[in-house]
mmCIF file of C-alpha atoms in Angstrom:
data_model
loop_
_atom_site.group_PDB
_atom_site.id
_atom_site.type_symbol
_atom_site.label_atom_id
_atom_site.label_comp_id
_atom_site.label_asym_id
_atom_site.label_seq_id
_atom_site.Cartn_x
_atom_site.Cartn_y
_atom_site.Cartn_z
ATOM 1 C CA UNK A 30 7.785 7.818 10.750
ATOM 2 C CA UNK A 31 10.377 4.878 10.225
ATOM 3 C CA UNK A 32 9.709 1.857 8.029
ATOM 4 C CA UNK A 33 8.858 -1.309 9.478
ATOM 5 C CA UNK A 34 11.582 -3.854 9.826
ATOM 6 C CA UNK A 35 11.083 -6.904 7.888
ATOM 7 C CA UNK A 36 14.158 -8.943 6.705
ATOM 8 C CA UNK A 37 15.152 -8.404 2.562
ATOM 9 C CA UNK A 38 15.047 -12.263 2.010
ATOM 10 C CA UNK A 39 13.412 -15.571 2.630
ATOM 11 C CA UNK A 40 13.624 -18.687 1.072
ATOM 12 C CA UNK A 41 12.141 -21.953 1.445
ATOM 13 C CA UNK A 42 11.514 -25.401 -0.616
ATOM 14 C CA UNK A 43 7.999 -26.379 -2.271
ATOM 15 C CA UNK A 44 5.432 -27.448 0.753
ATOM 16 C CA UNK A 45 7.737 -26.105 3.565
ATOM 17 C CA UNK A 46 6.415 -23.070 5.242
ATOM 18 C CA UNK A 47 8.416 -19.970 6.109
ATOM 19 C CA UNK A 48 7.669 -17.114 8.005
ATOM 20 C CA UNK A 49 8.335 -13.313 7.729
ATOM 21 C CA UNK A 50 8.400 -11.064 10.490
ATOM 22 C CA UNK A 51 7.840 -7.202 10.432
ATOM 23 C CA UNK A 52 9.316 -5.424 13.581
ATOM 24 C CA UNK A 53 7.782 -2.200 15.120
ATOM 25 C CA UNK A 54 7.350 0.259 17.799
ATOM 26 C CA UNK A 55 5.101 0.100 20.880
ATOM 27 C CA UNK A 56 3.950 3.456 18.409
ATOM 28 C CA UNK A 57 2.425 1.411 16.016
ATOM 29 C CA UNK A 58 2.604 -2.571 15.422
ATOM 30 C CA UNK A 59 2.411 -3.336 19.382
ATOM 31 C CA UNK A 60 0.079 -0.617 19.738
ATOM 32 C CA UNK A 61 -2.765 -1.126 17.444
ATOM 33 C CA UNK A 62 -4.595 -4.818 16.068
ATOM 34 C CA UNK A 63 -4.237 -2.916 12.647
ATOM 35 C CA UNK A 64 -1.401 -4.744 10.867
ATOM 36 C CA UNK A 65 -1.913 -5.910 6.586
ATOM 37 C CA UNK A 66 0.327 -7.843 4.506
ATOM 38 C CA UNK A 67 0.407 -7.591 0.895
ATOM 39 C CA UNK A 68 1.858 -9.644 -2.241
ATOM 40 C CA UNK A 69 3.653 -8.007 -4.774
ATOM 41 C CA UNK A 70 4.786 -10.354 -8.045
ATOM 42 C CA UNK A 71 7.327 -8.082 -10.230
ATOM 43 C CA UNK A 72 5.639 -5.255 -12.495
ATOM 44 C CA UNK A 73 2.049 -5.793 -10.265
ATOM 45 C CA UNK A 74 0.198 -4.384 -8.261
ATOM 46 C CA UNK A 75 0.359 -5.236 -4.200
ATOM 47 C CA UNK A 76 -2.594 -7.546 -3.600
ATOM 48 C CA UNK A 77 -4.328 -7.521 0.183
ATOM 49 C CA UNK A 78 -2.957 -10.883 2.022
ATOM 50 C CA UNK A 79 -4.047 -10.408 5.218
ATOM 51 C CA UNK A 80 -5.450 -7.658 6.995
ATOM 52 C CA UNK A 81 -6.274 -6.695 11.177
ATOM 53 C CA UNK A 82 -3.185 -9.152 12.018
ATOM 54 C CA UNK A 83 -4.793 -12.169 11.105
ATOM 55 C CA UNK A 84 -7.713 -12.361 8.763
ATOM 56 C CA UNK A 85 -7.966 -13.443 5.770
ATOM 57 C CA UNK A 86 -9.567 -11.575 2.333
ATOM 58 C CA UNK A 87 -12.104 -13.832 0.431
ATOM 59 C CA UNK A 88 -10.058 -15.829 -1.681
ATOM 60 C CA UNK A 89 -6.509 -15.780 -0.260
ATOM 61 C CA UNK A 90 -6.215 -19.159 0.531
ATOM 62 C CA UNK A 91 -5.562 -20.426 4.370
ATOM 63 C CA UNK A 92 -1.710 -21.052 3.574
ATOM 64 C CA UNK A 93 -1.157 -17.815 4.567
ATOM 65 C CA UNK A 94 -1.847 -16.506 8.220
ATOM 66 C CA UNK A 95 -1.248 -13.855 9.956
ATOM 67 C CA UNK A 96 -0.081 -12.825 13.965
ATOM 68 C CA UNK A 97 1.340 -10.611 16.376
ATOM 69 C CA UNK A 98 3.704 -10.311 19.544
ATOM 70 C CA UNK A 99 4.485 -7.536 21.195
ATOM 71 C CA UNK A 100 5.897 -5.209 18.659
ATOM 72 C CA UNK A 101 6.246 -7.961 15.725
ATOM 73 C CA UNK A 102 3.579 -8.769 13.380
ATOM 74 C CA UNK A 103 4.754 -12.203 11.197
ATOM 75 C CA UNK A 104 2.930 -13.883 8.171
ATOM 76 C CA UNK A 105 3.464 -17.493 7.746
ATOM 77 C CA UNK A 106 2.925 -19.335 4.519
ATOM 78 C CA UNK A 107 2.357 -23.499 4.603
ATOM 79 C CA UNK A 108 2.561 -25.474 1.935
ATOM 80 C CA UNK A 109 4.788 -23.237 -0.107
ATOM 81 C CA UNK A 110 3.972 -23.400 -3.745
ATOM 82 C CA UNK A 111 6.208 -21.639 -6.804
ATOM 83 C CA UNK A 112 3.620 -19.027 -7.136
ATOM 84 C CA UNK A 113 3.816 -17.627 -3.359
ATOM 85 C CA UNK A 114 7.674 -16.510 -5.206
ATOM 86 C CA UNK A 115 7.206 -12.646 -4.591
ATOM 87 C CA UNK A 116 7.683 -9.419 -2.520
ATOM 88 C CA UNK A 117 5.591 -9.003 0.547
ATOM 89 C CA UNK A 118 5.367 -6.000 2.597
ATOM 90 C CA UNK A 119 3.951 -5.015 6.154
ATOM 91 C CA UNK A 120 1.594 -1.945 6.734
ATOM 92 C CA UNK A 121 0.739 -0.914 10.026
ATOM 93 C CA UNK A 122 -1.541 1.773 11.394
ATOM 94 C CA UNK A 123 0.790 4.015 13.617
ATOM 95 C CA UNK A 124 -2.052 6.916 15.075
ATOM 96 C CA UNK A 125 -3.266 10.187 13.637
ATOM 97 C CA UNK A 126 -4.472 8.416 10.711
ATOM 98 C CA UNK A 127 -1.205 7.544 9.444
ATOM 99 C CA UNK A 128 -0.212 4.195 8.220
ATOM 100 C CA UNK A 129 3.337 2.744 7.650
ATOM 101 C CA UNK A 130 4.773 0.077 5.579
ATOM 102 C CA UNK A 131 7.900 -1.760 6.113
ATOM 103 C CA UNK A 132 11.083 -2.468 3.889
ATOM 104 C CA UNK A 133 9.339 -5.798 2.087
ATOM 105 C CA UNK A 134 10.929 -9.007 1.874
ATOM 106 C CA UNK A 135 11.787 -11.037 -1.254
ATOM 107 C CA UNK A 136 10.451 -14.710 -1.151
ATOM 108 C CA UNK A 137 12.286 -17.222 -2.953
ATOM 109 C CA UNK A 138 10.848 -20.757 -3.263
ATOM 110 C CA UNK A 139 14.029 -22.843 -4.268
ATOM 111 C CA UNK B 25 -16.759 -5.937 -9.795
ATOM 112 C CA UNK B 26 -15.019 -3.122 -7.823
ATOM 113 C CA UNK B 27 -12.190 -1.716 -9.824
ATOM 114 C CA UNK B 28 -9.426 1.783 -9.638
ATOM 115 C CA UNK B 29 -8.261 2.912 -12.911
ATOM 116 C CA UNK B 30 -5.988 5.122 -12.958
ATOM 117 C CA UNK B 31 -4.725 8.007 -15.648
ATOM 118 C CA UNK B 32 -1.421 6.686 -18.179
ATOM 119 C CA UNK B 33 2.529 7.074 -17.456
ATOM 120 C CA UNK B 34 3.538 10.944 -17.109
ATOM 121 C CA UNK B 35 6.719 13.022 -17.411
ATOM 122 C CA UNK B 36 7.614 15.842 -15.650
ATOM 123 C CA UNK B 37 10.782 18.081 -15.867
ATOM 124 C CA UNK B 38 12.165 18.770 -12.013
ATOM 125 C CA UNK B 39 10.264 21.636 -10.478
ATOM 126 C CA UNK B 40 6.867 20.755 -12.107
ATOM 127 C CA UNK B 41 3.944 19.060 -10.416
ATOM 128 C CA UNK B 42 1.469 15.870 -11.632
ATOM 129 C CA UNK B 43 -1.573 15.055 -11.050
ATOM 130 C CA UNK B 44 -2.280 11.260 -10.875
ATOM 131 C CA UNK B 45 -6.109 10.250 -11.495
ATOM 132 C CA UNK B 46 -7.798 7.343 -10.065
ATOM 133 C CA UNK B 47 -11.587 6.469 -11.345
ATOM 134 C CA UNK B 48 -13.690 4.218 -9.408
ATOM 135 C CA UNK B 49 -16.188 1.852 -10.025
ATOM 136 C CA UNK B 50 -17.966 -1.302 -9.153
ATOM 137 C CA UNK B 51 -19.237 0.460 -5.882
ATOM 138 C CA UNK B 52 -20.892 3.595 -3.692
ATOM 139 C CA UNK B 53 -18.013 6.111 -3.841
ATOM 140 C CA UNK B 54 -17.945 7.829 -1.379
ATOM 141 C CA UNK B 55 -18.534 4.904 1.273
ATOM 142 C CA UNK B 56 -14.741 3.887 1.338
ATOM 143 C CA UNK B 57 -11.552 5.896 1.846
ATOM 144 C CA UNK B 58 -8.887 6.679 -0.874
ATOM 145 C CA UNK B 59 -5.146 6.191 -0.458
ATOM 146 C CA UNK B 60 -2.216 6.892 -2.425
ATOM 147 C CA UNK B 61 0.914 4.732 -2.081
ATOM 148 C CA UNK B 62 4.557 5.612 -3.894
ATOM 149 C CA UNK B 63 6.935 2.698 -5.259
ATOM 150 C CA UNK B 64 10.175 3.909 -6.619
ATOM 151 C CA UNK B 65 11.829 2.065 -8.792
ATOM 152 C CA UNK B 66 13.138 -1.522 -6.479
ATOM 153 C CA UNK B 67 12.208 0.485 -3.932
ATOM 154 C CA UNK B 68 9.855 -0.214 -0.900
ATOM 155 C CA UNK B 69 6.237 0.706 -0.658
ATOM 156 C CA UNK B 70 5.907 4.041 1.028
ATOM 157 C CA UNK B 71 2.043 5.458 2.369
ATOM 158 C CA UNK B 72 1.185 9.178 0.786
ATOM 159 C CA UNK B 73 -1.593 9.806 2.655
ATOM 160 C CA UNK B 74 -5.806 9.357 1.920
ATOM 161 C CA UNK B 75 -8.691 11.134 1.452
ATOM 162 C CA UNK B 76 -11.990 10.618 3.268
ATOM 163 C CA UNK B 77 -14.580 10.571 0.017
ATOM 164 C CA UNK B 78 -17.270 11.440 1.999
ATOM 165 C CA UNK B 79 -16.412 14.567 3.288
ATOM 166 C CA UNK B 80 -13.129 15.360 1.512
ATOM 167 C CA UNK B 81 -11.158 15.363 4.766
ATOM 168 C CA UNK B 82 -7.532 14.114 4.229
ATOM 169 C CA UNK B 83 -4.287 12.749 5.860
ATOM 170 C CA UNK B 84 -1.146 13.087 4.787
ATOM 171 C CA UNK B 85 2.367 11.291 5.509
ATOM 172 C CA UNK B 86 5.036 13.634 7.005
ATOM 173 C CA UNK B 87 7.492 12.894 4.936
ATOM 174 C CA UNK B 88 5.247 14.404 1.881
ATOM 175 C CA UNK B 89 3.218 17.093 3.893
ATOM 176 C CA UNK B 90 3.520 20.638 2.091
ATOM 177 C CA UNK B 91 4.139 18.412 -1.432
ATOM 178 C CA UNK B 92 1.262 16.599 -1.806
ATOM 179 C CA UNK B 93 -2.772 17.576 -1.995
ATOM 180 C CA UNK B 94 -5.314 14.882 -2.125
ATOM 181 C CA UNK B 95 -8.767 15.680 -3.773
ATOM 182 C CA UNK B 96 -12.187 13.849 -4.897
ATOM 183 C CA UNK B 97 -14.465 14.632 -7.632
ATOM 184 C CA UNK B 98 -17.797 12.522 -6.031
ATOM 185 C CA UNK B 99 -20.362 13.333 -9.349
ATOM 186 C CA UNK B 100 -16.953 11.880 -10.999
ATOM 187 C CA UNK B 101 -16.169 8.768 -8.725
ATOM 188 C CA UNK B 102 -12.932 10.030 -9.073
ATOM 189 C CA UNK B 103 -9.856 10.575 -6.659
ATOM 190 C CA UNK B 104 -6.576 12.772 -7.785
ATOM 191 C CA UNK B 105 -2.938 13.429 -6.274
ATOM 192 C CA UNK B 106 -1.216 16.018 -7.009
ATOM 193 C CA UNK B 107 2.704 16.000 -6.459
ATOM 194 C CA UNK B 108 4.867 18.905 -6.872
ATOM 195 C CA UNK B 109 8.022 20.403 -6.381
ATOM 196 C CA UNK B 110 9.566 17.420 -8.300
ATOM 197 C CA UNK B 111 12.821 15.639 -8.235
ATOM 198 C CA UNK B 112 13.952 13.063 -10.265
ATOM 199 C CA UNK B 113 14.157 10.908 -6.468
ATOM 200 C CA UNK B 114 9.917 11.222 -7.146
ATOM 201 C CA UNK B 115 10.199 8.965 -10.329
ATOM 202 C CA UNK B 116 8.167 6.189 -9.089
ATOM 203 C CA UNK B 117 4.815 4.384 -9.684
ATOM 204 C CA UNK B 118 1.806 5.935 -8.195
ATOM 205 C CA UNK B 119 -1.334 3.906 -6.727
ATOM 206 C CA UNK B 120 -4.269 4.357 -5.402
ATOM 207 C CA UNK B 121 -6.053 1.777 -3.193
ATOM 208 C CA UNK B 122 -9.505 1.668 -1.608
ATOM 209 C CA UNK B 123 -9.543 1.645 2.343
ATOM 210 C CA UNK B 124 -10.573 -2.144 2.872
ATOM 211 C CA UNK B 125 -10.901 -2.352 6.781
ATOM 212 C CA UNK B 126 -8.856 0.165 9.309
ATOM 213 C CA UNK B 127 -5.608 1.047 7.165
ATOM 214 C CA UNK B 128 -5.795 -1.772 4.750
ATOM 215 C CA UNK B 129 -6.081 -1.240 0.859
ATOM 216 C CA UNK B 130 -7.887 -3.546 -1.628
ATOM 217 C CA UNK B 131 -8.221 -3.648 -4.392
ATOM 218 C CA UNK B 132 -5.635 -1.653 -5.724
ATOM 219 C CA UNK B 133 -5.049 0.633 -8.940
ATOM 220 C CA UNK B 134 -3.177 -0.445 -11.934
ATOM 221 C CA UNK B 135 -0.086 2.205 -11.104
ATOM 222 C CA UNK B 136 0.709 5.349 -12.534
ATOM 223 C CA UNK B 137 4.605 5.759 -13.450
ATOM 224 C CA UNK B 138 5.499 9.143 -13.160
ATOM 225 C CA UNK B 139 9.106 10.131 -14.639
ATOM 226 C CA UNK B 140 11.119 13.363 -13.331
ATOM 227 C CA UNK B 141 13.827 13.790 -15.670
ATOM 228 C CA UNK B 142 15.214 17.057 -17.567
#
């Protein structure tokens, strides 16, 4: 089972939003509404973001949102704010009961 | 509130096995799943597999099928992995994380580093 395919960097400025996408296979993002993102701040563990493609835990706040084309799942985060600064990764469910997660992508807010 | 706590940091000479505990608490056991992720060190998250708690049925990723073996302890609230055959490419930090919806994991564990070195 390969990784996901996100990209290893973002960046954006405080209150932009960016966007990070996390390419699959008709196997496993584009087959199955079962896609999570998850926040990782250095020495911590991941924390759930979104889950199902686009809903939200209680307490993430709505800057974050989740969706899905095709084989590409993407979270996009508004209003970027200095703590957002982190690693997220992508999980997908890919059949059998297995589950995937991609390469993560570093967030810089500059 | 719902909490994982896992056992303390580990080392292992290459060849030997761990076993990583993770306690739970905060909520009915053996109503939610159990999975194990692996983070080597600046590396990516990668899945391990995950153990049904109710009936002790598990799943594991093919890349660590053969190594791995999930278990639960239910009077204990308690899930374990054990990894063996190790290599010092297995130094990592272990977690555990409670199946939140279809394949999704919250909350998490604190981590478990385990260190393969001779």
């Amino acid at each position: 089972q390969s990784a996901l395919t996100q990209p290893r960097s973002v960046s954006g400025s405080p209150g932009q939003s960016v966007t990070i996408s996390c390419t699959g296979t008709s196997s496993d993002v584009g087959a199955y509404n079962y896609v999570s993102w998850y926040q990782q701040h250095p020495g911590k563990a991941p924390k759930l973001m979104i889950y199902d493609v686009i809903k939200r835990p209680s307490g993430v706040p709505d800057r974050f949102s989740g969706s899905k084309s095709g084989n590409t799942a993407s979270l996009t985060i508004s209003g970027l704010q200095a703590e957002d600064e982190a690693d997220y990764y992508c999980c997908s469910y890919a059949g059998s009961y297995t589950l995937v997660f991609g390469g993560g992508t570093k967030l810089t807010v500059v | 509130q719902v909490q994982l706590v896992q056992s303390g940091a580990e080392v292992k000479k290459p060849g030997a096995s761990v076993k990583v505990s993770c306690k739970a608490s905060g909520y009915t056991f053996t109503s939610f799943s159990i999975h194990w992720v692996r983070q080597a060190p600046g590396q990516r998250l990668e899945w391990m597999g995950w153990i049904n708690t109710g009936n002790g049925d598990t799943k594991y990723s093919q890349k660590f099928q053969g190594r791995v073996t999930i278990t639960r302890d239910t009077s204990a609230s308690t899930a374990y992995m054990e990894l063996s055959s190790l290599r010092s490419e297995d130094t990592a930090i272990f977690y555990c994380a409670r199946d939140f919806g279809f394949g999704s994991f919250d909350p998490w564990g604190q981590g478990t580093l385990v260190t393969v070195s001779s």
